[in-house]
Every structure is written in C-alpha cells, then in structure tokens.
Amino acid sequence: MSESDFTPKSQPLILRVEISAEQESTFAPLLASALPTAPASLPTAASVSDEVVDERLRELELREAEFEADVQLREDRMERWRTELEELEQTLERRERDLVSYVDQLQGAMTNPGNDAAWWQRPAGGDGGVY
C-alpha cells in the first residue's frame, strides 16, 4: 500500500449551527460581519407593499384550505375502508359459524349409529348405483 492510501481525500467541512430565537441577539453581532449582505433584489420588510402581503396571505390561506380538504378526504376514505372492513369481518365470522355448524352436522350424521347403515349403503349418485 502506498502512502496515498492513508491520506484523507480533501472534502469540504460542513458545520451546521442552529440558533434559537432567544440566542439571536447574542450571536447577531458576531455573525453580522461573517454573513454576506442581502442582494438588492430581495425586498426588505419596509419595501414590501400591503398588496404583496395580502396576495401572499391569500395564497397561504388557499394552501391551508387545500391541505385541510385533502386531510378531510383522506379521513373520509379511511372511514369508508374501516366500515367495509367491519362488514367483511362480520361476513367472515358468519361464514365461520355456518361452517362449524355444518361440520358438526356432518360429524353427527357419520357418528350416529342409527344412520350408519343407510349412510354407507347408499351410493353417491342417489340412483341406487350402477350394477
């Protein structure tokens, strides 16, 4: 192995710092000199007109209404699925009960000594069999 295998490849170091609102006043003077100034094309709070603010507020209200409508539609769909699932579960339980009852009847017919002779002597076709 060569020495280049052990040397780290140069990659930029990324440092992420999160500052809470309470700490902003403490760090603002330190960061002011390090941060670039805002480009002239970006509006400042003083230069934003009421019309722009109103338009942005309408957009946000529309997005919120669309989001809430989407949530309501999803909740309605989930409620419909839940109802369908409950109906299917009830149908399954009813069929299971019917099947258990049918099996009990068959077991009773096969184990009943009075019906044994008639059960085994009669062919499956019901016509007396082929001779």
Short mmCIF file of C-alpha atoms in Angstrom, two decimals:
data_model
loop_
_atom_site.label_atom_id
_atom_site.label_comp_id
_atom_site.label_asym_id
_atom_site.label_seq_id
_atom_site.Cartn_x
_atom_site.Cartn_y
_atom_site.Cartn_z
CA MET A 1 0.00 0.00 0.00
CA SER A 2 1.19 3.43 -0.80
CA GLU A 3 1.16 6.48 1.42
CA SER A 4 -1.65 7.99 -0.68
CA ASP A 5 -3.96 5.19 0.51
CA PHE A 6 -3.78 6.56 4.05
CA THR A 7 -4.09 10.26 3.33
CA PRO A 8 -7.61 11.60 3.62
CA LYS A 9 -9.21 12.93 0.50
CA SER A 10 -9.89 16.62 0.73
CA GLN A 11 -13.57 17.24 1.23
CA PRO A 12 -15.21 20.42 2.42
CA LEU A 13 -16.12 20.52 6.07
CA ILE A 14 -19.74 21.43 6.67
CA LEU A 15 -20.71 22.86 10.03
CA ARG A 16 -24.35 23.37 10.88
CA VAL A 17 -25.33 25.62 13.75
CA GLU A 18 -28.87 26.12 14.99
CA ILE A 19 -29.59 29.28 16.94
CA SER A 20 -32.83 29.65 18.84
CA ALA A 21 -34.75 32.91 18.80
CA GLU A 22 -33.68 33.62 22.37
CA GLN A 23 -29.99 33.40 21.39
CA GLU A 24 -30.28 35.53 18.27
CA SER A 25 -29.43 38.79 19.99
CA THR A 26 -26.29 37.24 21.48
CA PHE A 27 -24.93 35.94 18.19
CA ALA A 28 -26.16 38.69 15.83
CA PRO A 29 -23.12 40.98 16.30
CA LEU A 30 -20.73 38.06 15.81
CA LEU A 31 -22.43 36.84 12.68
CA ALA A 32 -23.10 40.23 11.11
CA SER A 33 -19.56 40.56 9.83
CA ALA A 34 -19.43 36.96 8.59
CA LEU A 35 -22.74 36.97 6.71
CA PRO A 36 -22.97 38.46 3.24
CA THR A 37 -25.28 41.39 2.80
CA ALA A 38 -28.68 40.78 1.23
CA PRO A 39 -28.82 41.36 -2.51
CA ALA A 40 -30.66 44.47 -3.64
CA SER A 41 -33.23 42.35 -5.49
CA LEU A 42 -34.62 40.90 -2.26
CA PRO A 43 -37.32 43.05 -0.71
CA THR A 44 -36.86 44.29 2.81
CA ALA A 45 -39.65 44.45 5.35
CA ALA A 46 -40.08 48.17 4.79
CA SER A 47 -40.30 47.90 0.99
CA VAL A 48 -42.99 45.20 0.85
CA SER A 49 -46.34 46.70 -0.07
CA ASP A 50 -49.65 45.84 1.52
CA GLU A 51 -50.79 44.37 -1.81
CA VAL A 52 -47.93 41.88 -1.84
CA VAL A 53 -48.64 40.94 1.76
CA ASP A 54 -52.35 40.50 1.03
CA GLU A 55 -51.62 38.37 -2.05
CA ARG A 56 -49.21 36.18 -0.09
CA LEU A 57 -51.77 35.84 2.70
CA ARG A 58 -54.44 34.73 0.19
CA GLU A 59 -52.00 32.17 -1.25
CA LEU A 60 -51.26 30.81 2.19
CA GLU A 61 -54.95 30.65 3.10
CA LEU A 62 -55.68 28.83 -0.15
CA ARG A 63 -52.89 26.33 0.50
CA GLU A 64 -54.18 25.77 4.02
CA ALA A 65 -57.74 25.23 2.74
CA GLU A 66 -56.48 22.76 0.12
CA PHE A 67 -54.46 20.92 2.74
CA GLU A 68 -57.42 20.68 5.13
CA ALA A 69 -59.69 19.49 2.29
CA ASP A 70 -57.14 16.83 1.39
CA VAL A 71 -56.93 15.70 5.01
CA GLN A 72 -60.74 15.53 5.21
CA LEU A 73 -60.93 13.47 2.01
CA ARG A 74 -58.33 11.05 3.35
CA GLU A 75 -60.16 10.73 6.67
CA ASP A 76 -63.44 10.06 4.84
CA ARG A 77 -61.77 7.42 2.69
CA MET A 78 -60.24 5.75 5.75
CA GLU A 79 -63.64 5.77 7.49
CA ARG A 80 -65.23 4.15 4.41
CA TRP A 81 -62.50 1.48 4.38
CA ARG A 82 -62.98 0.90 8.10
CA THR A 83 -66.73 0.38 7.56
CA GLU A 84 -66.10 -2.01 4.66
CA LEU A 85 -63.57 -3.93 6.76
CA GLU A 86 -66.04 -4.29 9.63
CA GLU A 87 -68.69 -5.60 7.21
CA LEU A 88 -66.22 -8.10 5.75
CA GLU A 89 -65.20 -9.24 9.23
CA GLN A 90 -68.87 -9.79 10.14
CA THR A 91 -69.41 -11.78 6.94
CA LEU A 92 -66.33 -13.88 7.67
CA GLU A 93 -67.47 -14.56 11.24
CA ARG A 94 -70.94 -15.58 9.99
CA ARG A 95 -69.42 -17.94 7.40
CA GLU A 96 -67.11 -19.43 10.03
CA ARG A 97 -70.12 -20.09 12.29
CA ASP A 98 -72.03 -21.66 9.37
CA LEU A 99 -69.06 -23.85 8.53
CA VAL A 100 -68.65 -25.01 12.13
CA SER A 101 -72.38 -25.81 12.28
CA TYR A 102 -72.19 -27.74 9.00
CA VAL A 103 -69.17 -29.75 10.16
CA ASP A 104 -70.98 -30.55 13.42
CA GLN A 105 -73.99 -31.80 11.44
CA LEU A 106 -71.80 -33.99 9.23
CA GLN A 107 -69.91 -35.42 12.19
CA GLY A 108 -73.19 -36.10 13.94
CA ALA A 109 -74.61 -37.88 10.88
CA MET A 110 -71.49 -40.01 10.48
CA THR A 111 -71.21 -40.99 14.14
CA ASN A 112 -74.94 -41.61 14.68
CA PRO A 113 -75.29 -45.43 14.87
CA GLY A 114 -78.88 -45.40 13.59
CA ASN A 115 -77.92 -43.84 10.27
CA ASP A 116 -74.68 -45.77 9.65
CA ALA A 117 -76.25 -48.47 7.55
CA ALA A 118 -78.21 -46.08 5.37
CA TRP A 119 -75.23 -43.74 5.03
CA TRP A 120 -72.76 -46.36 3.76
CA GLN A 121 -75.10 -48.47 1.65
CA ARG A 122 -76.41 -45.65 -0.49
CA PRO A 123 -74.13 -44.74 -3.44
CA ALA A 124 -73.11 -41.16 -4.05
CA GLY A 125 -75.22 -40.79 -7.22
CA GLY A 126 -78.51 -41.24 -5.38
CA ASP A 127 -79.89 -43.51 -8.13
CA GLY A 128 -79.12 -46.78 -6.41
CA GLY A 129 -75.76 -47.20 -8.11
CA VAL A 130 -74.63 -48.89 -11.29
CA TYR A 131 -74.70 -52.73 -11.29
#
